[in-house]
PDB file of C-alpha atoms in Angstrom:
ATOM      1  CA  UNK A   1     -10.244  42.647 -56.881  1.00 66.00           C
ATOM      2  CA  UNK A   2      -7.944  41.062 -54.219  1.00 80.00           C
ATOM      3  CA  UNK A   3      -5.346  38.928 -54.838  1.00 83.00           C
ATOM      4  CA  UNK A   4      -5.501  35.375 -53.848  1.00 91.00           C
ATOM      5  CA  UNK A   5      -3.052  34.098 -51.853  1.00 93.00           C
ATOM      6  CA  UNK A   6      -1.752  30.243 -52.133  1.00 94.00           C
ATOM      7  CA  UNK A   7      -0.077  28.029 -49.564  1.00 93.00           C
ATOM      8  CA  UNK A   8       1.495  24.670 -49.677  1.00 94.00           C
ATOM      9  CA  UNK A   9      -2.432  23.070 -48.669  1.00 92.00           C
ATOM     10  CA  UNK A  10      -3.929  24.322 -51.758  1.00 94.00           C
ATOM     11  CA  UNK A  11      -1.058  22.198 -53.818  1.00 92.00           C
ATOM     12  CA  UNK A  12      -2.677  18.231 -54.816  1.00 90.00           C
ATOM     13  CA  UNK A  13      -2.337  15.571 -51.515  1.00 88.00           C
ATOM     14  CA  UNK A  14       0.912  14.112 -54.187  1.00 88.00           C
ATOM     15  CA  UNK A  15       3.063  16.927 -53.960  1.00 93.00           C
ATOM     16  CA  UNK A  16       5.964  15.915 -51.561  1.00 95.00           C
ATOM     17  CA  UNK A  17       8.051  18.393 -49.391  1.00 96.00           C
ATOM     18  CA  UNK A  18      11.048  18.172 -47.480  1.00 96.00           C
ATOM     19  CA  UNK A  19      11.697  19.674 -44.007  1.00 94.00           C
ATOM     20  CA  UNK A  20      14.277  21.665 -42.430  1.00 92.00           C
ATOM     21  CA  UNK A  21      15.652  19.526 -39.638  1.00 93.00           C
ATOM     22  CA  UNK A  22      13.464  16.598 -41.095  1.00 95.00           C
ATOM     23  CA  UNK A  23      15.517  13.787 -38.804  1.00 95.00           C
ATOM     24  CA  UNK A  24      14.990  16.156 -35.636  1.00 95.00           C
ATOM     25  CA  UNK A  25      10.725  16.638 -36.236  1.00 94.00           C
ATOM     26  CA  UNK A  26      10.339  12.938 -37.269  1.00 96.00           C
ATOM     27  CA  UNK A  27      11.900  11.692 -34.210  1.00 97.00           C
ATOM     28  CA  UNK A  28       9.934  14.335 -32.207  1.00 96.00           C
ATOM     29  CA  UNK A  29       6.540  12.775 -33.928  1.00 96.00           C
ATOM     30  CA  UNK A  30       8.067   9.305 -32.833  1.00 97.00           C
ATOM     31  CA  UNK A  31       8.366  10.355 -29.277  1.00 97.00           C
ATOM     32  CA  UNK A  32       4.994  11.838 -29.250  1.00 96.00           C
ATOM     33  CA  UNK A  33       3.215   8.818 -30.211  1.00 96.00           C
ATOM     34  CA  UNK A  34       4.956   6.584 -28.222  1.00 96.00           C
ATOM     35  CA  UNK A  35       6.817   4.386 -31.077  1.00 96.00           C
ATOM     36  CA  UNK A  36       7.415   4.330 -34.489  1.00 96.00           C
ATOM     37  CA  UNK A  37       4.503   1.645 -34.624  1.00 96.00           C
ATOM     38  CA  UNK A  38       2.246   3.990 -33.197  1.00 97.00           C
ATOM     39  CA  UNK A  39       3.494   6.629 -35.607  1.00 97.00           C
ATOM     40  CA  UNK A  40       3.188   4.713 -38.590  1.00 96.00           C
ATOM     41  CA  UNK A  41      -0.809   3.578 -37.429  1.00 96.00           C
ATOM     42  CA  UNK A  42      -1.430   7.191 -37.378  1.00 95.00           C
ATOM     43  CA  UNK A  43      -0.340   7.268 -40.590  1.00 96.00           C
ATOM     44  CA  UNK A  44      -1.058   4.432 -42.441  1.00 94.00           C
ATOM     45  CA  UNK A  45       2.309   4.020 -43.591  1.00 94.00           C
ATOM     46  CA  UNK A  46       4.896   1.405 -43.251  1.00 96.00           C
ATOM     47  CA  UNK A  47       7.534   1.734 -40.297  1.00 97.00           C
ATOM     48  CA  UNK A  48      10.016   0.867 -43.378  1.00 97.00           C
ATOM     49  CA  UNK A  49       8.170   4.222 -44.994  1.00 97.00           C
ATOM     50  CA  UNK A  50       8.932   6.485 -41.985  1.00 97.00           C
ATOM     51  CA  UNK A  51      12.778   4.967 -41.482  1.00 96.00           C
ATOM     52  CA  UNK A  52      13.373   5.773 -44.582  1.00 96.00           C
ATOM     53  CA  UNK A  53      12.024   9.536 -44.647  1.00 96.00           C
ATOM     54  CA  UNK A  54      14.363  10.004 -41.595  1.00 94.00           C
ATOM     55  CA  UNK A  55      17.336   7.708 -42.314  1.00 94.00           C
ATOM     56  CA  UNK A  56      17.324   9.388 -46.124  1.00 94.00           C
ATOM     57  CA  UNK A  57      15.893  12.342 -45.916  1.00 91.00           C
ATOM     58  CA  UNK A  58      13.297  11.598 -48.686  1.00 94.00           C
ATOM     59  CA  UNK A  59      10.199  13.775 -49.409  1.00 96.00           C
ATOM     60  CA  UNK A  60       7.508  13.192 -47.267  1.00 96.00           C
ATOM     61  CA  UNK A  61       3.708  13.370 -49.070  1.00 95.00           C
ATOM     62  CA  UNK A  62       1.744  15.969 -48.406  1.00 93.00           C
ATOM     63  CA  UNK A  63      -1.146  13.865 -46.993  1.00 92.00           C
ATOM     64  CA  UNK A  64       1.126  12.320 -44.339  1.00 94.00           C
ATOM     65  CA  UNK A  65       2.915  15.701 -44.113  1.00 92.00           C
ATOM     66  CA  UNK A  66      -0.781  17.023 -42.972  1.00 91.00           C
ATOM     67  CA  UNK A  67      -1.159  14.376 -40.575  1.00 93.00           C
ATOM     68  CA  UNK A  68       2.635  14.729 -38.720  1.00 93.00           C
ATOM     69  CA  UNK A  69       1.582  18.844 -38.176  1.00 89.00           C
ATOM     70  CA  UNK A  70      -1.747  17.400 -36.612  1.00 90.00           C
ATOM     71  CA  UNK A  71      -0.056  14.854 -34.500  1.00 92.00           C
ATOM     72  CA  UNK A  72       2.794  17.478 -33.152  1.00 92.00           C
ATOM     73  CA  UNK A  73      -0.213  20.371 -32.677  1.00 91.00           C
ATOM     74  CA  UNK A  74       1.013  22.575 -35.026  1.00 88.00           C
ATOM     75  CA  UNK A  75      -0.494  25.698 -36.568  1.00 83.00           C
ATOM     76  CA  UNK A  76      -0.684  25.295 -40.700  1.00 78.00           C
ATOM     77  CA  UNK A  77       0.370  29.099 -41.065  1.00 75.00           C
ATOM     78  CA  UNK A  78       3.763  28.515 -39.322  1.00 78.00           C
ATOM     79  CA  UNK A  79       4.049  24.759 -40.797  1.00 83.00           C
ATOM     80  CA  UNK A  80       5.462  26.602 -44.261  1.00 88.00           C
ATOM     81  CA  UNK A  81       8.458  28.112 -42.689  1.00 87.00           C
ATOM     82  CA  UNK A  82       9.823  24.067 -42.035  1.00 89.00           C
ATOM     83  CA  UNK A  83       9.771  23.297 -45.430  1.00 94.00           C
ATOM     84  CA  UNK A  84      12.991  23.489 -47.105  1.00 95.00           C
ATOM     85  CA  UNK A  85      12.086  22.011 -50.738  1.00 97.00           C
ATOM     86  CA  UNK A  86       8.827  20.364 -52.263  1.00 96.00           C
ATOM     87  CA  UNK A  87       8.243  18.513 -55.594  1.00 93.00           C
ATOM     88  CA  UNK A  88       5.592  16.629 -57.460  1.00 87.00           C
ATOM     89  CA  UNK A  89       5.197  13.098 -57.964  1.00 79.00           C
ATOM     90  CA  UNK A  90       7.769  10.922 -59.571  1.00 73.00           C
ATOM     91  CA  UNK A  91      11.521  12.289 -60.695  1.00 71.00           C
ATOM     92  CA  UNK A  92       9.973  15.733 -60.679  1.00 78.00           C
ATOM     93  CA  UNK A  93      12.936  18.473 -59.637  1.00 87.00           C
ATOM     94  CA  UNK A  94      12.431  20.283 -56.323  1.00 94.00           C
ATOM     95  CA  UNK A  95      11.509  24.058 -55.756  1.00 95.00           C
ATOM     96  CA  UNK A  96      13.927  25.100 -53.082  1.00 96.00           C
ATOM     97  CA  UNK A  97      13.815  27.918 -50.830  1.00 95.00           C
ATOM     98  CA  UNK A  98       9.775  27.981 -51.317  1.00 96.00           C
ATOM     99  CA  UNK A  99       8.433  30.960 -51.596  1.00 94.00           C
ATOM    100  CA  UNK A 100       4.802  31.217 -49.648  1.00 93.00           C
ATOM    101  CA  UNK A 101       2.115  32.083 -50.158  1.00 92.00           C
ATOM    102  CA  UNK A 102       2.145  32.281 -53.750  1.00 94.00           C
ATOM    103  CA  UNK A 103       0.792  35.749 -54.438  1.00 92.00           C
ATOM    104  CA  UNK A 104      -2.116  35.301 -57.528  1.00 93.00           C
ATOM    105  CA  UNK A 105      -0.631  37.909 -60.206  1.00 92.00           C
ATOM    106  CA  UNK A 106       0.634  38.085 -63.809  1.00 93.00           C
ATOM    107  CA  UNK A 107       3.525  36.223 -63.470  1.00 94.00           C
ATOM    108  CA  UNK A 108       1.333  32.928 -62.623  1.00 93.00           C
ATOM    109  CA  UNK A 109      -1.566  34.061 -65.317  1.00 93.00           C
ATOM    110  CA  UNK A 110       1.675  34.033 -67.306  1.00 94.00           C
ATOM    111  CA  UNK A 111       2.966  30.393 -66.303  1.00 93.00           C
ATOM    112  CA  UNK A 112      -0.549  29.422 -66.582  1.00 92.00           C
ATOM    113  CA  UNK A 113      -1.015  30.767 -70.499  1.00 93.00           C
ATOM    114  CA  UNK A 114       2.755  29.264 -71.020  1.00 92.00           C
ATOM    115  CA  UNK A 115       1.301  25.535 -70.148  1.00 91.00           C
ATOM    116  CA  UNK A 116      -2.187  25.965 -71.996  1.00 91.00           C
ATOM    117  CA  UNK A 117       0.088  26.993 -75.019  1.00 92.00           C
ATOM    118  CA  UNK A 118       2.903  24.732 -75.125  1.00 91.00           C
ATOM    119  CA  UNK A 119       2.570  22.158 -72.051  1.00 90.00           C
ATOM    120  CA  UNK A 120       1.794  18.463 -72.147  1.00 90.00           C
ATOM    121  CA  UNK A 121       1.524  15.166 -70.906  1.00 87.00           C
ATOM    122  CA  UNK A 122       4.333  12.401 -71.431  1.00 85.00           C
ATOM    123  CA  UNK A 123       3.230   8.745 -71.334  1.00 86.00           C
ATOM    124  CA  UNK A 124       3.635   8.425 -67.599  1.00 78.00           C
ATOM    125  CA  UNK A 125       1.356  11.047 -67.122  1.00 76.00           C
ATOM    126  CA  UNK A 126       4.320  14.013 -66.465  1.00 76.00           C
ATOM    127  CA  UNK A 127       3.186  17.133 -67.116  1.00 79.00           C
ATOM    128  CA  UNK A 128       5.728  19.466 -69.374  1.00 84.00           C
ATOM    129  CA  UNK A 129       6.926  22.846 -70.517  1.00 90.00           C
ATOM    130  CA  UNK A 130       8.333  22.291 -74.222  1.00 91.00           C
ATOM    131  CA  UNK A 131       8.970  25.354 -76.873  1.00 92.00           C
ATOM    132  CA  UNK A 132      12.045  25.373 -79.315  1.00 93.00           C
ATOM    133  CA  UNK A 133      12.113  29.678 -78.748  1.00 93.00           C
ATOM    134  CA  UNK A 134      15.314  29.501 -76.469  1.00 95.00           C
ATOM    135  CA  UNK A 135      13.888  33.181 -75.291  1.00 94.00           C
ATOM    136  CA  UNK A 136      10.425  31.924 -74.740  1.00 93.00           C
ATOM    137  CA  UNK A 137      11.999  29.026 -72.437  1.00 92.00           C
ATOM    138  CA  UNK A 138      14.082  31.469 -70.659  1.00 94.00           C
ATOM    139  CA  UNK A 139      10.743  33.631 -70.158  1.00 94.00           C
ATOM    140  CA  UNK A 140       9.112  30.923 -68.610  1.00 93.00           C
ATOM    141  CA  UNK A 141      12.241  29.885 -66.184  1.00 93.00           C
ATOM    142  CA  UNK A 142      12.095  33.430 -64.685  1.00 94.00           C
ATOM    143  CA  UNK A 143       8.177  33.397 -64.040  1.00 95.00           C
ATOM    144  CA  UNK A 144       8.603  29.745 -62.589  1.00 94.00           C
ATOM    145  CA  UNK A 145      10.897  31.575 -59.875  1.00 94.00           C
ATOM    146  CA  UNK A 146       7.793  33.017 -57.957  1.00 95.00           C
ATOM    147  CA  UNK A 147       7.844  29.592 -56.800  1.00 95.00           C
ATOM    148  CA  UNK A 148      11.276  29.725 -55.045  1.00 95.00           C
ATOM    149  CA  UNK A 149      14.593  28.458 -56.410  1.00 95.00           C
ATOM    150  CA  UNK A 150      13.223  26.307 -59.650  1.00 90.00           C
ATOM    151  CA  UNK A 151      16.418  24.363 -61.542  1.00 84.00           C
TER     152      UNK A 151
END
């Protein structure tokens, strides 16, 4: 059987990354469509929205992500090596230096039979890793590094 192979589009449209020079390629999707209006139409974001991604360098979603690598003409396979760090939703910590693709294998079957066992939900909906085994935690922090540099 072949392993599968994951990129950043097989992660949920909620997942947010940040870019490497993310100032330099949102003023370069600016110039392309004329104005930041125009930009944020394309979008269907606020102008406030995209200021803000540039002025402090906050995750971008994924969907709108998508949508800047259309507008600049962009392969997907090279868009991967731009992204510096990418998190989920909410106060989630970011995965830096991103590893990609994410090679299917036993250390994800692993991190997958880690969360079935002793993951949950929170009340806002945050998904969680939580064991008292101090060497069952550190397990799972050295599997979670196939993702890249995991805090």
């Amino acid at each position: 059987m072949q392993e599968r192979l994951f990129t950043i589009w097989d992660f949920p449209l909620n997942t947010r990354v940040k870019l490497k020079e993310q100032k330099t390629f949102l003023d370069s999707c600016i110039q392309k469509c004329g104005s930041i209006n125009n930009l944020s139409i394309k979008l269907n974001s606020s102008q406030q929205t995209i200021r803000s991604w540039r002025k402090y360098d906050l995750f971008i979603p994924l969907d709108a992500f998508e949508k800047l690598f259309t507008i600049m003409e962009l392969e997907k396979k090279d868009i991967e090596n731009l992204i510096l760090a990418y998190k989920g939703p909410n106060t989630s910590k970011p995965i830096t230096n991103p590893i990609f693709p994410i090679k299917e294998g036993p250390e994800l079957f692993a991190i997958m039979a880690h969360l079935i066992g002793d993951g949950c939900v929170n009340k806002n909906g945050i998904p969680m890793y939580v064991n008292t085994s101090q060497a069952l935690r550190k397990n799972f922090k050295n599997l979670i590094q196939i993702f890249g540099m995991v805090e």
